[in-house]
Amino acid sequence: MKPNIGILGCGWLGFALAKKMISLKYTVSGTTTTKANLEILKQEGINPFYVELFKEGARGHLIDFLKEVDVLVINIPPKREGDSTDYLAKIEQLYEACRIMHIDKVIFVSSTSVYGKLQGEVTEKTKPAPVTASAKAVLKAENLFVKDSSMDSTIVRFGGLIGSDRHPVTYLSGQQNLTNGDDFINLIHLDDCLDILTSIISEAWWNTLINGVYPLHPTKREYYCEQARKRGLAEPTYKKGYAGKSGKVVKARTLESLGFEFKKPIDTSGV
């Protein structure tokens, strides 16, 4: 019997994941912080729950939602840099609720931002070095679940997410004197994100750390200028870089070892 899936945070990624899981014949419950979206979730076959987390606790129906869940996908990143303290407190509240409800399988959607400003190749074995307050909070949130031996927790650190309706070049278009042109890109298409998350469940990739990044890393100058040209947009311009500085290249070594194949390239205008 397939497990019941709970997706905490049905935003851009979470909503797409819920629909994919339903197409694979899973029963899916999903949360939203906007009551007006409950009907939208219901129309897609998702069992809808209003849940809003605060540092003091939860508003809505968190416990009722967790009652329905065999596998919990946590997909609620910090909303902004100034949200970091509140964010960690919210995740702590969620973690305690998971313990009370005996949730024993968790996928935590994280970010490669936890690697901070490291240079060169970065793998799952690289010690994180978060710089921003939000990245530090995300790493602490990861560890809440990883350190609990009563839970099977898998952490997925995604790079920058792109999709058919979402690409950074649309807001970089025409910008001038950008300073990070020699940094390498670390991106991943939404479709590959969904395949990774569904594979964790179907293939039982538990107690694992995964970097979710497509294995192509041109510089930002090369990539975004090319993408702008392909879309007929004004190209961004970059200042001359500094010798020896090229940012980090995030490698998905865990996925390689598991035999995962990326299917959605990030180097074409049709993403």
Backbone as numpy.savetxt, mean C-alpha at the origin, in Angstrom:
# Nx Ny Nz CAx CAy CAz Cx Cy Cz
-13.00 -24.49 2.37 -13.85 -23.29 2.37 -12.97 -22.04 2.37
-13.32 -21.09 1.52 -12.54 -19.86 1.44 -12.80 -18.98 2.66
-11.75 -18.31 3.16 -11.94 -17.44 4.32 -12.73 -16.18 3.97
-13.40 -15.64 4.96 -14.06 -14.35 4.79 -13.01 -13.25 4.90
-13.04 -12.32 3.97 -12.04 -11.26 3.89 -12.63 -9.96 4.41
-11.88 -9.29 5.26 -12.26 -7.96 5.73 -11.23 -6.94 5.27
-11.69 -5.89 4.61 -10.78 -4.85 4.12 -11.08 -3.57 4.87
-10.17 -3.21 5.75 -10.33 -1.99 6.53 -9.74 -0.83 5.73
-10.61 -0.09 5.09 -10.19 1.01 4.25 -10.42 0.73 2.79
-11.66 1.00 2.32 -12.01 0.75 0.92 -11.86 2.03 0.11
-10.62 2.52 0.08 -10.30 3.65 -0.79 -9.94 3.15 -2.18
-9.02 3.85 -2.84 -8.67 3.51 -4.23 -8.17 2.08 -4.34
-7.24 1.70 -3.48 -6.71 0.34 -3.51 -7.67 -0.65 -2.88
-8.21 -0.32 -1.71 -9.06 -1.26 -0.98 -10.34 -1.62 -1.73
-10.94 -0.64 -2.39 -12.17 -0.88 -3.15 -11.89 -1.82 -4.32
-10.77 -1.56 -5.02 -10.40 -2.43 -6.14 -10.10 -3.85 -5.65
-9.45 -3.96 -4.50 -9.16 -5.28 -3.94 -10.44 -6.01 -3.58
-11.38 -5.30 -2.98 -12.65 -5.94 -2.61 -13.35 -6.50 -3.84
-13.40 -5.74 -4.91 -14.07 -6.21 -6.13 -13.35 -7.41 -6.74
-12.02 -7.39 -6.68 -11.27 -8.54 -7.21 -11.53 -9.78 -6.38
-11.55 -9.65 -5.05 -11.78 -10.80 -4.19 -13.17 -11.38 -4.42
-14.15 -10.52 -4.63 -15.50 -10.99 -4.92 -15.53 -11.74 -6.24
-14.78 -11.26 -7.23 -14.72 -11.95 -8.52 -14.08 -13.33 -8.38
-13.27 -13.50 -7.32 -12.64 -14.80 -7.05 -13.47 -15.64 -6.09
-14.70 -15.22 -5.85 -15.68 -15.98 -5.06 -15.41 -15.96 -3.55
-14.74 -14.91 -3.09 -14.59 -14.72 -1.65 -15.75 -13.87 -1.13
-16.10 -14.08 0.13 -17.03 -13.19 0.81 -16.22 -12.05 1.41
-16.64 -10.82 1.12 -15.83 -9.65 1.48 -16.65 -8.64 2.26
-16.10 -8.21 3.39 -16.63 -7.07 4.13 -15.65 -5.92 3.99
-16.18 -4.71 3.93 -15.31 -3.55 3.75 -15.79 -2.37 4.56
-14.86 -1.51 4.92 -15.22 -0.34 5.72 -15.00 0.94 4.94
-15.75 1.94 5.35 -15.58 3.29 4.83 -15.80 4.27 5.96
-15.14 5.42 5.87 -15.34 6.47 6.87 -16.43 7.44 6.43
-17.00 7.19 5.26 -18.04 8.07 4.72 -19.33 7.28 4.58
-20.32 7.64 5.36 -21.58 6.88 5.37 -22.25 6.86 4.00
-22.05 7.92 3.23 -22.66 7.98 1.90 -22.11 6.89 0.98
-20.93 6.35 1.30 -20.33 5.32 0.45 -20.80 3.91 0.79
-21.56 3.75 1.85 -22.02 2.42 2.24 -22.84 1.76 1.14
-23.68 2.52 0.51 -24.52 1.98 -0.56 -23.68 1.58 -1.77
-22.62 2.35 -2.04 -21.74 2.03 -3.16 -21.06 0.68 -2.93
-20.59 0.46 -1.70 -19.97 -0.83 -1.37 -20.99 -1.95 -1.52
-22.18 -1.74 -1.02 -23.22 -2.76 -1.07 -23.56 -3.15 -2.51
-23.62 -2.15 -3.38 -23.95 -2.41 -4.78 -22.91 -3.29 -5.47
-21.67 -3.28 -4.96 -20.60 -4.10 -5.53 -20.53 -5.48 -4.89
-21.45 -5.77 -3.98 -21.45 -7.07 -3.32 -20.59 -7.13 -2.08
-20.14 -5.97 -1.60 -19.31 -5.88 -0.40 -20.21 -5.67 0.80
-20.00 -6.42 1.87 -20.74 -6.18 3.11 -20.22 -4.90 3.73
-21.03 -3.83 3.76 -20.48 -2.51 4.12 -20.58 -2.21 5.62
-19.53 -1.56 6.13 -19.51 -1.14 7.52 -18.92 0.27 7.61
-19.58 1.10 8.39 -19.02 2.42 8.69 -18.08 2.26 9.88
-16.81 2.57 9.68 -15.81 2.51 10.75 -14.88 3.71 10.60
-14.74 4.45 11.66 -13.82 5.58 11.68 -12.99 5.48 12.95
-11.68 5.44 12.77 -10.77 5.28 13.89 -10.29 6.64 14.40
-10.21 6.76 15.72 -9.66 7.93 16.37 -8.67 7.46 17.42
-7.83 8.36 17.89 -6.85 7.96 18.90 -7.52 7.54 20.21
-8.75 8.02 20.42 -9.47 7.65 21.64 -10.28 6.36 21.47
-10.46 5.91 20.23 -11.27 4.73 20.00 -11.85 4.73 18.60
-12.91 3.98 18.39 -13.52 3.85 17.07 -14.96 4.34 17.09
-15.36 4.92 15.98 -16.77 5.31 15.79 -17.35 4.40 14.72
-18.57 3.95 14.95 -19.20 3.07 13.97 -19.28 1.65 14.47
-18.93 0.70 13.60 -19.21 -0.71 13.88 -17.97 -1.58 13.68
-16.86 -1.20 14.33 -15.62 -1.95 14.18 -15.76 -3.39 14.65
-16.33 -3.60 15.82 -16.44 -4.96 16.36 -17.35 -5.82 15.50
-18.46 -5.25 15.05 -19.35 -6.00 14.16 -18.62 -6.39 12.87
-17.81 -5.47 12.37 -17.02 -5.75 11.17 -16.04 -6.89 11.42
-15.32 -6.84 12.51 -14.31 -7.86 12.81 -14.92 -9.23 13.06
-16.17 -9.26 13.51 -16.86 -10.53 13.73 -16.98 -11.33 12.43
-16.99 -10.62 11.31 -17.21 -11.26 10.01 -15.92 -11.74 9.35
-14.77 -11.48 9.99 -13.48 -11.55 9.30 -12.66 -12.77 9.70
-12.12 -13.47 8.68 -11.10 -14.50 8.89 -9.72 -13.95 8.55
-9.65 -13.14 7.51 -8.41 -12.48 7.11 -8.67 -10.98 7.05
-7.87 -10.21 7.78 -8.04 -8.76 7.81 -6.95 -8.08 6.99
-7.37 -7.24 6.06 -6.44 -6.42 5.28 -6.54 -5.00 5.81
-5.45 -4.49 6.35 -5.42 -3.13 6.91 -4.83 -2.20 5.86
-5.64 -1.28 5.39 -5.25 -0.40 4.29 -5.62 1.04 4.63
-4.99 1.56 5.68 -5.29 2.93 6.13 -3.99 3.68 6.41
-3.37 4.25 5.38 -2.14 5.01 5.59 -2.41 6.33 6.29
-1.36 6.96 6.84 -1.55 8.31 7.40 -2.10 9.25 6.34
-3.01 10.10 6.73 -3.63 11.01 5.77 -2.69 12.14 5.37
-1.82 12.53 6.28 -0.91 13.65 6.03 0.22 13.55 7.04
1.26 14.34 6.82 2.42 14.28 7.71 2.06 14.61 9.14
1.18 15.59 9.35 0.81 15.99 10.70 -0.09 14.99 11.41
-0.49 13.92 10.71 -1.40 12.92 11.26 -0.64 11.78 11.95
0.70 11.84 11.98 1.49 10.69 12.38 1.21 10.22 13.80
1.10 11.14 14.75 0.85 10.75 16.14 -0.52 10.12 16.28
-1.52 10.77 15.72 -2.87 10.24 15.77 -2.95 8.91 15.03
-2.21 8.79 13.92 -2.26 7.56 13.13 -1.82 6.37 13.95
-0.71 6.48 14.63 -0.22 5.36 15.42 -1.20 5.01 16.53
-1.79 6.02 17.16 -2.77 5.77 18.21 -3.99 5.04 17.64
-4.39 5.39 16.43 -5.52 4.71 15.77 -5.19 3.23 15.53
-3.99 2.98 15.04 -3.60 1.59 14.76 -3.48 0.80 16.05
-3.05 1.44 17.10 -2.99 0.77 18.41 -4.39 0.38 18.87
-5.35 1.27 18.66 -6.75 0.95 18.99 -7.23 -0.24 18.16
-6.89 -0.24 16.89 -7.29 -1.32 16.00 -6.64 -2.64 16.43
-5.36 -2.58 16.75 -4.64 -3.77 17.17 -5.29 -4.40 18.40
-5.64 -3.58 19.37 -6.29 -4.10 20.58 -7.63 -4.74 20.25
-8.37 -4.14 19.32 -9.65 -4.72 18.89 -9.43 -6.06 18.21
-8.37 -6.16 17.41 -8.05 -7.43 16.76 -7.72 -8.52 17.78
-7.01 -8.16 18.81 -6.68 -9.13 19.86 -7.95 -9.60 20.59
-8.82 -8.65 20.90 -10.07 -8.98 21.59 -10.91 -9.93 20.76
-10.92 -9.69 19.43 -11.76 -10.48 18.52 -11.03 -11.69 17.96
-9.82 -11.92 18.43 -9.03 -13.10 18.03 -8.80 -13.17 16.52
-8.51 -12.02 15.91 -8.12 -12.00 14.51 -6.71 -12.57 14.42
-6.52 -13.62 13.64 -5.21 -14.28 13.63 -4.51 -14.26 12.28
-5.12 -13.60 11.28 -4.46 -13.46 9.99 -4.64 -12.01 9.52
-3.50 -11.32 9.36 -3.53 -9.89 9.03 -2.56 -9.59 7.90
-3.04 -8.84 6.91 -2.17 -8.25 5.90 -2.13 -6.75 6.17
-0.93 -6.23 6.41 -0.77 -4.80 6.69 -0.16 -4.13 5.47
-0.93 -3.24 4.85 -0.46 -2.53 3.67 0.39 -1.35 4.12
1.68 -1.44 3.82 2.63 -0.44 4.26 3.25 0.26 3.05
4.39 0.88 3.26 4.98 1.73 2.22 6.50 1.63 2.25
7.12 1.77 1.08 8.58 1.82 1.00 9.14 3.08 1.63
8.28 3.99 2.06 8.76 5.20 2.75 9.51 4.85 4.04
9.30 3.64 4.57 9.99 3.26 5.81 11.50 3.10 5.57
11.93 3.03 4.30 13.37 2.95 4.01 14.01 4.33 3.93
13.21 5.37 4.03 13.73 6.72 4.10 14.60 7.11 2.92
15.76 7.70 3.22 16.65 8.22 2.20 17.86 7.32 1.97
17.68 6.03 2.20 18.76 5.09 1.94 19.18 5.15 0.47
20.44 4.89 0.22 20.98 4.92 -1.14 21.24 3.49 -1.62
21.11 3.29 -2.93 21.45 2.01 -3.52 20.34 0.98 -3.36
20.73 -0.30 -3.49 19.75 -1.38 -3.47 19.20 -1.61 -2.07
17.88 -1.72 -2.02 17.17 -1.96 -0.76 16.32 -3.22 -0.93
16.46 -4.16 -0.01 15.65 -5.38 -0.05 14.92 -5.54 1.27
14.16 -6.62 1.37 13.42 -6.89 2.60 14.36 -7.11 3.79
15.63 -7.42 3.51 16.60 -7.62 4.59 17.25 -6.32 5.05
16.99 -5.23 4.34 17.56 -3.94 4.69 16.84 -3.36 5.91
17.61 -2.86 6.85 17.01 -2.26 8.04 16.34 -0.95 7.66
15.06 -0.77 7.99 14.38 0.49 7.67 15.06 1.68 8.34
14.96 2.83 7.67 15.53 4.06 8.22 14.58 5.22 7.92
13.35 5.17 8.48 12.37 6.21 8.16 12.85 7.58 8.60
12.49 8.58 7.81 12.91 9.95 8.08 11.73 10.79 8.55
10.62 10.72 7.82 9.46 11.54 8.17 8.71 10.95 9.35
7.96 11.79 10.02 7.16 11.33 11.16 6.14 10.29 10.74
5.56 10.46 9.56 4.55 9.50 9.11 5.17 8.14 8.82
6.36 8.12 8.20 7.03 6.85 7.91 7.44 6.15 9.21
7.89 6.92 10.19 8.24 6.33 11.49 7.00 5.71 12.14
5.86 6.39 12.02 4.62 5.87 12.60 4.18 4.59 11.89
4.34 4.54 10.57 3.96 3.35 9.81 4.82 2.16 10.24
6.11 2.37 10.42 6.99 1.28 10.85 6.59 0.76 12.23
6.27 1.66 13.14 5.82 1.24 14.47 4.50 0.47 14.38
3.64 0.91 13.47 2.35 0.22 13.28 2.58 -1.20 12.75
3.50 -1.34 11.78 3.85 -2.68 11.29 4.23 -3.60 12.45
5.10 -3.07 13.31 5.68 -3.90 14.37 4.66 -4.35 15.40
3.58 -3.60 15.57 2.54 -4.04 16.49 2.06 -5.45 16.13
1.87 -5.67 14.85 1.32 -6.95 14.39 2.42 -8.00 14.22
3.58 -7.58 13.72 4.66 -8.52 13.47 5.13 -9.17 14.78
5.17 -8.40 15.84 5.71 -8.90 17.11 4.72 -9.75 17.90
3.48 -9.83 17.42 2.47 -10.62 18.12 2.47 -12.04 17.55
2.99 -12.97 18.32 3.13 -14.35 17.84 1.79 -15.07 17.70
0.72 -14.47 18.24 -0.60 -15.09 18.11 -1.24 -14.80 16.76
-0.61 -13.93 15.96 -1.14 -13.56 14.66 -0.19 -13.98 13.55
-0.76 -14.41 12.43 0.01 -14.57 11.20 -0.10 -13.25 10.44
0.98 -12.49 10.42 0.93 -11.16 9.82 1.92 -11.06 8.67
1.45 -10.56 7.55 2.32 -10.29 6.41 2.28 -8.80 6.11
3.46 -8.21 5.98 3.60 -6.79 5.69 3.94 -6.62 4.22
3.22 -5.73 3.54 3.51 -5.44 2.13 3.86 -3.96 2.02
5.11 -3.70 1.69 5.57 -2.32 1.52 5.52 -1.97 0.04
4.46 -1.28 -0.36 4.29 -0.90 -1.76 5.09 0.35 -2.08
5.58 0.40 -3.32 6.15 1.62 -3.85 5.02 2.55 -4.26
5.33 3.53 -5.09 4.31 4.45 -5.57 3.29 3.73 -6.44
2.02 3.93 -6.16 0.95 3.22 -6.87 0.51 4.02 -8.09
0.41 3.31 -9.22 -0.12 3.91 -10.44 -1.23 3.02 -10.98
-2.06 3.60 -11.84 -3.15 2.86 -12.45 -3.68 3.60 -13.65
-4.71 3.07 -14.28 -5.26 3.69 -15.49 -5.80 5.08 -15.21
-6.19 5.36 -13.97 -6.73 6.67 -13.63 -5.86 7.42 -12.63
-4.60 6.96 -12.49 -3.74 7.57 -11.48 -2.28 7.42 -11.90
-1.62 8.54 -12.16 -0.21 8.50 -12.52 0.45 9.82 -12.11
1.62 9.76 -11.48 2.26 11.00 -10.99 2.57 12.01 -12.07
2.77 11.56 -13.32 3.16 12.50 -14.36 2.07 13.54 -14.61
0.83 13.25 -14.27 -0.24 14.21 -14.51 -0.09 15.47 -13.66
0.48 15.32 -12.46 0.71 16.54 -11.67 2.14 17.03 -11.74
3.04 16.22 -12.26 4.41 16.69 -12.48 4.54 17.45 -13.80
3.57 17.25 -14.70 3.62 17.87 -16.02 3.83 19.38 -15.92
4.85 19.86 -16.62 5.10 21.29 -16.68 5.84 21.88 -15.49
6.03 21.10 -14.44 6.76 21.63 -13.29 8.23 21.82 -13.65
8.84 22.84 -13.07 10.19 23.20 -13.44 11.15 23.14 -12.26
12.40 22.91 -12.57 13.48 22.93 -11.58 13.26 21.93 -10.44
12.74 20.76 -10.79 12.61 19.70 -9.79 14.00 19.19 -9.44
14.17 18.75 -8.20 15.52 18.48 -7.69 15.89 16.99 -7.63
14.96 16.10 -7.95 15.23 14.67 -7.73 15.29 13.88 -9.02
15.73 14.51 -10.08 15.72 13.85 -11.38 16.62 12.64 -11.50
17.67 12.57 -10.68 18.59 11.44 -10.75 18.20 10.30 -9.81
17.14 10.48 -9.02 16.63 9.39 -8.18 15.93 8.36 -9.06
15.99 7.11 -8.63 15.33 6.05 -9.38 13.87 5.94 -8.96
13.03 5.50 -9.89 11.62 5.29 -9.57 11.43 3.95 -8.88
10.44 3.89 -8.02 10.03 2.65 -7.35 8.51 2.62 -7.37
7.97 2.13 -8.48 6.53 2.19 -8.71 5.94 0.79 -8.87
4.63 0.73 -8.80 3.92 -0.54 -9.04 2.50 -0.21 -9.52
2.04 -1.00 -10.46 0.69 -0.82 -10.99 -0.34 -1.45 -10.05
-1.49 -0.84 -10.00 -2.59 -1.33 -9.16 -2.87 -2.81 -9.40
-2.88 -3.25 -10.64 -3.22 -4.64 -10.93 -2.23 -5.61 -10.29
-0.94 -5.25 -10.29 0.05 -6.10 -9.64 -0.12 -6.07 -8.12
-0.48 -4.91 -7.58 -0.79 -4.84 -6.14 -1.89 -5.83 -5.78
-2.94 -5.86 -6.57 -4.06 -6.76 -6.29 -3.64 -8.22 -6.40
-2.79 -8.53 -7.38 -2.32 -9.91 -7.52 -1.47 -10.33 -6.32
-0.65 -9.42 -5.82 0.17 -9.73 -4.65 -0.72 -9.99 -3.44
-1.68 -9.12 -3.20 -2.53 -9.25 -2.02 -3.40 -10.51 -2.08
-3.93 -10.82 -3.25 -4.74 -12.03 -3.36 -3.87 -13.29 -3.25
-2.63 -13.21 -3.74 -1.74 -14.36 -3.65 -1.35 -14.65 -2.20
-1.19 -13.61 -1.40 -0.88 -13.83 0.02 -1.94 -14.72 0.64
-3.18 -14.47 0.31 -4.29 -15.23 0.88 -4.39 -16.62 0.26
-4.39 -16.67 -1.06 -4.61 -17.96 -1.73 -3.41 -18.90 -1.60
-2.21 -18.33 -1.50 -1.00 -19.15 -1.41 -0.46 -19.25 0.01
-1.15 -18.61 0.97 -0.76 -18.65 2.39 0.66 -18.13 2.60
0.93 -16.95 2.08 2.24 -16.32 2.29 2.22 -15.55 3.61
2.16 -16.28 4.69 2.02 -15.63 6.00 3.36 -15.45 6.69
3.38 -14.51 7.63 4.58 -14.18 8.40 5.74 -13.85 7.47
5.43 -12.98 6.53 6.36 -12.63 5.46 6.42 -11.11 5.30
7.57 -10.62 4.90 7.74 -9.21 4.55 7.96 -9.11 3.06
7.16 -8.28 2.39 7.19 -8.18 0.94 7.38 -6.73 0.51
8.36 -6.50 -0.36 8.45 -5.22 -1.06 7.66 -5.33 -2.35
6.64 -4.51 -2.50 5.83 -4.54 -3.71 6.24 -3.42 -4.65
7.23 -3.69 -5.50 7.78 -2.70 -6.43 8.12 -3.38 -7.74
7.72 -2.77 -8.84 7.99 -3.33 -10.16 9.50 -3.30 -10.44
10.05 -4.36 -11.06 11.51 -4.45 -11.26 12.03 -3.66 -12.45
11.69 -2.39 -12.51 12.21 -1.48 -13.54 12.45 -0.14 -12.85
13.69 0.38 -12.97 14.06 1.54 -12.16 14.85 2.58 -12.96
14.25 3.17 -14.00 14.92 4.30 -14.64 14.92 5.50 -13.68
15.66 6.53 -14.03 15.64 7.74 -13.20 14.30 8.46 -13.40
13.98 9.28 -12.44 12.74 10.05 -12.55 12.77 10.98 -13.76
13.94 11.54 -14.06 14.04 12.42 -15.22 13.71 11.65 -16.50
14.30 10.49 -16.65 14.06 9.67 -17.85 12.59 9.24 -17.93
12.09 8.73 -16.82 10.76 8.11 -16.82 9.66 9.14 -17.01
9.66 10.20 -16.20 8.54 11.13 -16.25 8.54 11.99 -17.50
9.72 12.29 -18.03 9.75 13.02 -19.30 9.20 12.15 -20.42
9.58 10.87 -20.44 9.05 9.96 -21.45 7.54 9.79 -21.32
7.06 9.62 -20.09 5.63 9.46 -19.88 4.86 10.70 -20.29
5.42 11.87 -20.03 4.75 13.11 -20.46 4.65 13.18 -21.97
5.74 12.83 -22.66 5.73 12.86 -24.12 4.68 11.90 -24.67
4.59 10.70 -24.12 3.64 9.71 -24.61 2.20 10.15 -24.42
1.98 10.98 -23.40 0.62 11.45 -23.11 0.32 12.82 -23.70
1.30 13.40 -24.41 1.10 14.72 -24.98 1.06 15.82 -23.94
1.74 15.60 -22.82 1.78 16.58 -21.73 3.09 17.34 -21.76
3.09 18.50 -21.12 4.34 19.26 -20.98 5.30 18.49 -20.09
6.55 18.38 -20.53 7.52 17.63 -19.75 7.95 18.41 -18.51
8.15 17.73 -17.41 8.76 18.39 -16.25 10.24 18.63 -16.53
10.83 19.61 -15.86 12.26 19.85 -15.99 12.92 19.66 -14.63
14.16 19.18 -14.69 14.89 18.85 -13.47 16.23 19.60 -13.44
16.62 20.01 -12.25 17.93 20.60 -12.07 19.00 19.54 -12.24
20.21 19.97 -12.54 21.32 19.04 -12.65 21.57 18.39 -11.30
21.78 17.07 -11.33 21.94 16.34 -10.08 23.34 16.45 -9.51
23.54 15.72 -8.44 24.84 15.70 -7.77 25.49 14.33 -7.96
26.77 14.34 -8.26 27.50 13.10 -8.51 27.39 12.17 -7.31
27.10 10.90 -7.58 27.06 9.91 -6.51 25.73 9.80 -5.80
24.76 10.66 -6.11 23.46 10.59 -5.45 22.42 10.07 -6.44
21.80 8.95 -6.11 20.81 8.40 -7.04 19.62 7.78 -6.33
19.53 7.96 -5.01 18.39 7.44 -4.28 18.44 5.93 -4.13
17.31 5.37 -3.76 17.24 3.94 -3.49 16.57 3.18 -4.62
16.95 1.94 -4.77 16.31 1.02 -5.71 15.73 -0.11 -4.88
14.42 -0.15 -4.78 13.76 -1.13 -3.92 13.52 -2.41 -4.71
14.09 -3.50 -4.24 13.99 -4.79 -4.91 12.96 -5.69 -4.19
12.17 -6.39 -4.98 11.14 -7.28 -4.45 11.69 -8.71 -4.38
12.68 -8.92 -3.51 13.35 -10.22 -3.45 12.42 -11.33 -2.95
11.54 -10.99 -2.00 10.62 -12.01 -1.50 9.72 -12.52 -2.62
9.18 -11.63 -3.41 8.31 -12.04 -4.51 9.09 -12.87 -5.53
10.35 -12.52 -5.77 11.17 -13.31 -6.68 11.30 -14.75 -6.16
11.55 -14.88 -4.86 11.75 -16.21 -4.29 10.46 -17.03 -4.30
9.32 -16.33 -4.29 8.02 -17.01 -4.30 7.54 -17.31 -5.71
8.29 -16.85 -6.71 7.92 -17.11 -8.10 6.84 -16.19 -8.64
6.62 -15.06 -7.98 5.59 -14.12 -8.44 6.05 -13.44 -9.72
5.12 -13.28 -10.66 5.43 -12.62 -11.92 4.62 -11.33 -12.04
5.32 -10.22 -12.21 4.64 -8.95 -12.46 4.06 -8.98 -13.88
2.84 -8.51 -13.99 2.15 -8.60 -15.29 1.84 -7.24 -15.91
1.98 -6.18 -15.14 1.55 -4.87 -15.65 2.75 -3.93 -15.71
3.30 -3.70 -16.88 4.47 -2.83 -16.99 4.14 -1.38 -16.63
5.15 -0.66 -16.18 4.95 0.74 -15.81 5.61 1.68 -16.79
6.13 1.14 -17.91 6.92 1.95 -18.83 6.15 2.33 -20.10
4.83 2.23 -20.07 4.06 2.62 -21.24 2.99 3.63 -20.83
2.48 4.35 -21.81 1.45 5.37 -21.52 0.11 4.74 -21.26
-0.04 3.45 -21.56 -1.34 2.81 -21.38 -1.52 2.15 -20.04
-0.90 2.67 -18.99 -0.96 2.00 -17.70 -2.30 2.12 -17.04
